[in-house]
PDB file of C-alpha atoms in Angstrom:
ATOM      1  CA  UNK A   1       4.653  25.772   6.828  1.00 45.00           C
ATOM      2  CA  UNK A   2       2.381  28.136   8.591  1.00 48.00           C
ATOM      3  CA  UNK A   3      -1.192  27.200   9.291  1.00 68.00           C
ATOM      4  CA  UNK A   4      -2.999  29.117   6.585  1.00 81.00           C
ATOM      5  CA  UNK A   5      -5.938  28.027   4.349  1.00 81.00           C
ATOM      6  CA  UNK A   6      -3.564  27.684   1.372  1.00 86.00           C
ATOM      7  CA  UNK A   7      -1.278  25.428   3.404  1.00 90.00           C
ATOM      8  CA  UNK A   8      -4.156  23.322   4.469  1.00 91.00           C
ATOM      9  CA  UNK A   9      -5.329  22.838   0.904  1.00 93.00           C
ATOM     10  CA  UNK A  10      -1.804  21.747  -0.085  1.00 95.00           C
ATOM     11  CA  UNK A  11      -1.564  19.345   2.839  1.00 95.00           C
ATOM     12  CA  UNK A  12      -5.015  17.853   1.930  1.00 95.00           C
ATOM     13  CA  UNK A  13      -3.818  17.302  -1.635  1.00 95.00           C
ATOM     14  CA  UNK A  14      -0.599  15.702  -0.353  1.00 96.00           C
ATOM     15  CA  UNK A  15      -2.633  13.499   1.996  1.00 96.00           C
ATOM     16  CA  UNK A  16      -4.975  12.454  -0.826  1.00 95.00           C
ATOM     17  CA  UNK A  17      -2.069  11.490  -3.085  1.00 94.00           C
ATOM     18  CA  UNK A  18      -0.338   9.660  -0.163  1.00 94.00           C
ATOM     19  CA  UNK A  19      -3.529   7.727   0.634  1.00 92.00           C
ATOM     20  CA  UNK A  20      -3.625   5.896  -2.697  1.00 88.00           C
ATOM     21  CA  UNK A  21      -1.188   3.851  -4.741  1.00 78.00           C
ATOM     22  CA  UNK A  22      -2.038   5.418  -8.078  1.00 79.00           C
ATOM     23  CA  UNK A  23      -1.598   8.782  -9.701  1.00 84.00           C
ATOM     24  CA  UNK A  24      -4.730  10.891  -9.390  1.00 88.00           C
ATOM     25  CA  UNK A  25      -6.058  13.217 -12.063  1.00 87.00           C
ATOM     26  CA  UNK A  26      -6.719  16.866 -11.464  1.00 89.00           C
ATOM     27  CA  UNK A  27     -10.395  15.971 -11.852  1.00 87.00           C
ATOM     28  CA  UNK A  28     -10.377  13.313  -9.084  1.00 90.00           C
ATOM     29  CA  UNK A  29      -8.527  15.590  -6.682  1.00 93.00           C
ATOM     30  CA  UNK A  30     -10.774  18.534  -7.463  1.00 93.00           C
ATOM     31  CA  UNK A  31     -13.931  16.442  -7.224  1.00 91.00           C
ATOM     32  CA  UNK A  32     -13.099  15.336  -3.698  1.00 92.00           C
ATOM     33  CA  UNK A  33     -12.115  18.807  -2.421  1.00 94.00           C
ATOM     34  CA  UNK A  34     -15.009  20.592  -4.149  1.00 93.00           C
ATOM     35  CA  UNK A  35     -17.517  17.944  -2.954  1.00 92.00           C
ATOM     36  CA  UNK A  36     -16.445  18.808   0.650  1.00 91.00           C
ATOM     37  CA  UNK A  37     -16.615  22.541  -0.070  1.00 89.00           C
ATOM     38  CA  UNK A  38     -13.116  23.043   1.363  1.00 89.00           C
ATOM     39  CA  UNK A  39     -12.253  25.701  -1.266  1.00 89.00           C
ATOM     40  CA  UNK A  40     -12.768  26.865  -4.831  1.00 92.00           C
ATOM     41  CA  UNK A  41     -11.503  25.285  -8.043  1.00 92.00           C
ATOM     42  CA  UNK A  42      -9.168  28.209  -8.531  1.00 94.00           C
ATOM     43  CA  UNK A  43      -7.539  27.704  -5.144  1.00 93.00           C
ATOM     44  CA  UNK A  44      -7.100  23.947  -5.868  1.00 93.00           C
ATOM     45  CA  UNK A  45      -5.315  24.749  -9.166  1.00 93.00           C
ATOM     46  CA  UNK A  46      -3.095  27.255  -7.481  1.00 94.00           C
ATOM     47  CA  UNK A  47      -2.193  24.780  -4.707  1.00 94.00           C
ATOM     48  CA  UNK A  48      -1.444  22.099  -7.311  1.00 95.00           C
ATOM     49  CA  UNK A  49       0.824  24.466  -9.288  1.00 93.00           C
ATOM     50  CA  UNK A  50       2.671  25.504  -6.108  1.00 95.00           C
ATOM     51  CA  UNK A  51       3.120  21.933  -4.975  1.00 96.00           C
ATOM     52  CA  UNK A  52       4.442  21.064  -8.431  1.00 95.00           C
ATOM     53  CA  UNK A  53       6.763  24.055  -8.476  1.00 95.00           C
ATOM     54  CA  UNK A  54       8.171  22.990  -5.090  1.00 95.00           C
ATOM     55  CA  UNK A  55       8.674  19.433  -6.299  1.00 95.00           C
ATOM     56  CA  UNK A  56       6.335  18.059  -3.674  1.00 96.00           C
ATOM     57  CA  UNK A  57       4.229  16.441  -6.368  1.00 96.00           C
ATOM     58  CA  UNK A  58       5.054  15.357  -9.888  1.00 94.00           C
ATOM     59  CA  UNK A  59       2.691  15.683 -12.809  1.00 90.00           C
ATOM     60  CA  UNK A  60       2.294  13.932 -16.137  1.00 84.00           C
ATOM     61  CA  UNK A  61       0.090  15.587 -18.768  1.00 80.00           C
ATOM     62  CA  UNK A  62      -1.851  13.974 -21.575  1.00 76.00           C
ATOM     63  CA  UNK A  63      -3.872  15.728 -24.192  1.00 71.00           C
ATOM     64  CA  UNK A  64      -6.911  15.743 -21.843  1.00 72.00           C
ATOM     65  CA  UNK A  65      -5.749  15.200 -18.273  1.00 77.00           C
ATOM     66  CA  UNK A  66      -3.008  15.891 -15.776  1.00 83.00           C
ATOM     67  CA  UNK A  67      -1.966  13.050 -13.443  1.00 85.00           C
ATOM     68  CA  UNK A  68      -0.342  13.862 -10.052  1.00 92.00           C
ATOM     69  CA  UNK A  69       1.766  11.726  -7.754  1.00 92.00           C
ATOM     70  CA  UNK A  70       3.402  12.597  -4.415  1.00 95.00           C
ATOM     71  CA  UNK A  71       7.243  12.803  -4.485  1.00 95.00           C
ATOM     72  CA  UNK A  72       9.515  11.741  -1.677  1.00 95.00           C
ATOM     73  CA  UNK A  73       9.931  15.413  -0.769  1.00 96.00           C
ATOM     74  CA  UNK A  74       6.154  15.651  -0.624  1.00 95.00           C
ATOM     75  CA  UNK A  75       5.998  12.616   1.657  1.00 95.00           C
ATOM     76  CA  UNK A  76       8.602  14.156   4.015  1.00 96.00           C
ATOM     77  CA  UNK A  77       6.730  17.453   4.049  1.00 94.00           C
ATOM     78  CA  UNK A  78       3.458  15.681   4.825  1.00 95.00           C
ATOM     79  CA  UNK A  79       5.203  13.739   7.646  1.00 93.00           C
ATOM     80  CA  UNK A  80       6.390  17.008   9.149  1.00 92.00           C
ATOM     81  CA  UNK A  81       3.127  18.796   8.961  1.00 92.00           C
ATOM     82  CA  UNK A  82       0.384  16.183   8.929  1.00 89.00           C
ATOM     83  CA  UNK A  83      -0.846  17.442  12.314  1.00 90.00           C
ATOM     84  CA  UNK A  84      -2.057  20.597  10.492  1.00 91.00           C
ATOM     85  CA  UNK A  85      -4.908  18.414   8.977  1.00 92.00           C
ATOM     86  CA  UNK A  86      -7.642  17.565  11.497  1.00 92.00           C
ATOM     87  CA  UNK A  87      -8.246  13.924  12.196  1.00 94.00           C
ATOM     88  CA  UNK A  88     -11.799  14.325  10.883  1.00 94.00           C
ATOM     89  CA  UNK A  89     -10.517  15.380   7.484  1.00 94.00           C
ATOM     90  CA  UNK A  90      -7.914  12.586   7.419  1.00 94.00           C
ATOM     91  CA  UNK A  91     -10.599  10.078   8.239  1.00 95.00           C
ATOM     92  CA  UNK A  92     -12.885  11.490   5.537  1.00 94.00           C
ATOM     93  CA  UNK A  93     -10.175  11.350   2.922  1.00 94.00           C
ATOM     94  CA  UNK A  94      -9.375   7.722   3.812  1.00 93.00           C
ATOM     95  CA  UNK A  95     -13.055   6.790   3.765  1.00 94.00           C
ATOM     96  CA  UNK A  96     -13.676   8.583   0.489  1.00 92.00           C
ATOM     97  CA  UNK A  97     -10.802   6.919  -1.337  1.00 89.00           C
ATOM     98  CA  UNK A  98     -11.595   3.524   0.187  1.00 89.00           C
ATOM     99  CA  UNK A  99     -15.135   3.800  -1.076  1.00 89.00           C
ATOM    100  CA  UNK A 100     -14.285   5.222  -4.454  1.00 86.00           C
ATOM    101  CA  UNK A 101     -10.894   3.654  -5.297  1.00 82.00           C
ATOM    102  CA  UNK A 102     -12.497   1.017  -7.547  1.00 78.00           C
ATOM    103  CA  UNK A 103     -14.160   3.610  -9.718  1.00 77.00           C
ATOM    104  CA  UNK A 104     -11.091   5.795  -9.736  1.00 77.00           C
ATOM    105  CA  UNK A 105      -8.727   2.933 -10.753  1.00 74.00           C
ATOM    106  CA  UNK A 106     -11.207   1.866 -13.424  1.00 71.00           C
ATOM    107  CA  UNK A 107     -11.193   5.394 -14.862  1.00 71.00           C
ATOM    108  CA  UNK A 108      -7.462   5.621 -14.689  1.00 71.00           C
ATOM    109  CA  UNK A 109      -6.835   2.089 -16.015  1.00 78.00           C
ATOM    110  CA  UNK A 110      -7.394   3.226 -19.565  1.00 82.00           C
ATOM    111  CA  UNK A 111      -4.881   5.604 -21.071  1.00 83.00           C
ATOM    112  CA  UNK A 112      -4.823   7.410 -24.415  1.00 87.00           C
ATOM    113  CA  UNK A 113      -2.546  10.132 -25.633  1.00 87.00           C
ATOM    114  CA  UNK A 114      -0.993  11.407 -28.859  1.00 92.00           C
ATOM    115  CA  UNK A 115       2.178  13.078 -29.987  1.00 91.00           C
ATOM    116  CA  UNK A 116       3.144  14.865 -33.195  1.00 92.00           C
ATOM    117  CA  UNK A 117       5.739  12.716 -34.981  1.00 92.00           C
ATOM    118  CA  UNK A 118       6.151  14.966 -38.016  1.00 92.00           C
ATOM    119  CA  UNK A 119       3.948  17.112 -40.154  1.00 91.00           C
ATOM    120  CA  UNK A 120       0.675  15.327 -40.952  1.00 90.00           C
ATOM    121  CA  UNK A 121       1.635  12.355 -38.688  1.00 95.00           C
ATOM    122  CA  UNK A 122       0.481  11.777 -35.102  1.00 95.00           C
ATOM    123  CA  UNK A 123       1.251   8.763 -32.980  1.00 95.00           C
ATOM    124  CA  UNK A 124      -1.663   7.727 -30.766  1.00 93.00           C
ATOM    125  CA  UNK A 125      -0.812   5.412 -27.823  1.00 91.00           C
ATOM    126  CA  UNK A 126      -3.645   3.624 -26.056  1.00 90.00           C
ATOM    127  CA  UNK A 127      -3.430   1.000 -23.298  1.00 87.00           C
ATOM    128  CA  UNK A 128      -5.322  -0.714 -20.500  1.00 85.00           C
ATOM    129  CA  UNK A 129      -3.581  -1.560 -17.291  1.00 81.00           C
ATOM    130  CA  UNK A 130      -4.731  -3.633 -14.446  1.00 73.00           C
ATOM    131  CA  UNK A 131      -2.727  -3.502 -11.109  1.00 63.00           C
ATOM    132  CA  UNK A 132       0.399  -2.315 -12.835  1.00 66.00           C
ATOM    133  CA  UNK A 133       0.112  -4.962 -15.621  1.00 76.00           C
ATOM    134  CA  UNK A 134      -0.428  -3.765 -19.144  1.00 82.00           C
ATOM    135  CA  UNK A 135      -3.214  -5.771 -20.678  1.00 84.00           C
ATOM    136  CA  UNK A 136      -2.971  -4.141 -24.065  1.00 89.00           C
ATOM    137  CA  UNK A 137      -0.654  -1.443 -25.535  1.00 90.00           C
ATOM    138  CA  UNK A 138      -1.715  -0.171 -28.911  1.00 92.00           C
ATOM    139  CA  UNK A 139       0.033   2.480 -31.040  1.00 94.00           C
ATOM    140  CA  UNK A 140      -1.501   3.920 -34.177  1.00 94.00           C
ATOM    141  CA  UNK A 141      -0.286   6.521 -36.670  1.00 96.00           C
ATOM    142  CA  UNK A 142      -2.971   8.872 -37.903  1.00 96.00           C
ATOM    143  CA  UNK A 143      -2.806  11.836 -40.340  1.00 96.00           C
ATOM    144  CA  UNK A 144      -3.967  14.712 -38.212  1.00 94.00           C
ATOM    145  CA  UNK A 145      -4.580  16.035 -34.692  1.00 92.00           C
ATOM    146  CA  UNK A 146      -8.390  15.887 -35.052  1.00 94.00           C
ATOM    147  CA  UNK A 147      -8.179  12.208 -35.784  1.00 95.00           C
ATOM    148  CA  UNK A 148      -5.727  11.657 -32.941  1.00 93.00           C
ATOM    149  CA  UNK A 149      -8.144  13.350 -30.500  1.00 91.00           C
ATOM    150  CA  UNK A 150     -11.037  11.305 -31.816  1.00 93.00           C
ATOM    151  CA  UNK A 151      -9.147   8.014 -31.331  1.00 93.00           C
ATOM    152  CA  UNK A 152      -8.156   9.032 -27.804  1.00 88.00           C
ATOM    153  CA  UNK A 153     -11.731   9.967 -26.929  1.00 87.00           C
ATOM    154  CA  UNK A 154     -13.113   6.757 -28.381  1.00 90.00           C
ATOM    155  CA  UNK A 155     -10.587   4.566 -26.678  1.00 88.00           C
ATOM    156  CA  UNK A 156     -12.094   5.110 -23.186  1.00 79.00           C
ATOM    157  CA  UNK A 157     -15.527   3.889 -24.285  1.00 83.00           C
ATOM    158  CA  UNK A 158     -14.501   1.218 -26.653  1.00 88.00           C
ATOM    159  CA  UNK A 159     -11.279  -0.227 -25.216  1.00 86.00           C
ATOM    160  CA  UNK A 160     -13.033  -3.223 -23.553  1.00 84.00           C
ATOM    161  CA  UNK A 161     -14.599  -4.250 -26.893  1.00 88.00           C
ATOM    162  CA  UNK A 162     -11.314  -3.717 -28.732  1.00 89.00           C
ATOM    163  CA  UNK A 163      -9.383  -5.808 -26.099  1.00 87.00           C
ATOM    164  CA  UNK A 164     -11.995  -8.613 -26.281  1.00 87.00           C
ATOM    165  CA  UNK A 165     -11.921  -8.566 -30.077  1.00 89.00           C
ATOM    166  CA  UNK A 166      -8.158  -8.808 -30.190  1.00 88.00           C
ATOM    167  CA  UNK A 167      -7.934 -11.578 -27.598  1.00 86.00           C
ATOM    168  CA  UNK A 168     -10.750 -13.583 -29.213  1.00 87.00           C
ATOM    169  CA  UNK A 169      -9.306 -13.334 -32.694  1.00 88.00           C
ATOM    170  CA  UNK A 170      -5.674 -13.874 -31.755  1.00 87.00           C
ATOM    171  CA  UNK A 171      -6.348 -16.980 -29.653  1.00 87.00           C
ATOM    172  CA  UNK A 172      -8.333 -18.809 -32.415  1.00 77.00           C
TER     173      UNK A 172
END
């Protein structure tokens, strides 16, 4: 890799993904990079797409978010070119994720997505995980996409109440 701004953005993304043990959403990656004014949102998206096309990162899409993880090839590439990132940026990335990992994991610990099963039938899958342990995994069938989206949106704000309700009523 040559030392160009685009290469640096890609290496920063790889370093971010390598610095944490969870997949990061597009929003989390973009928030960090934009908060440091390294580049524009457009350049971040271009870098993410190119990293994905080169199989240096993998992505998982839900109806609302894309989650990224570094691949083994991405780790090897980062090992070969990590010196292109200044130590100050590396230290800042480590500090940022150390300070924010609790909030990031909390946001990422709730998952909701839906898939079309057949005409007028959508399967909504919702779960809560904590340190790679699934606390609750709930699947619902709903009649339309609008309802599926509504369930997914509501899950993030109501999942704790639903989990508490289920545990309380099932243990009695």
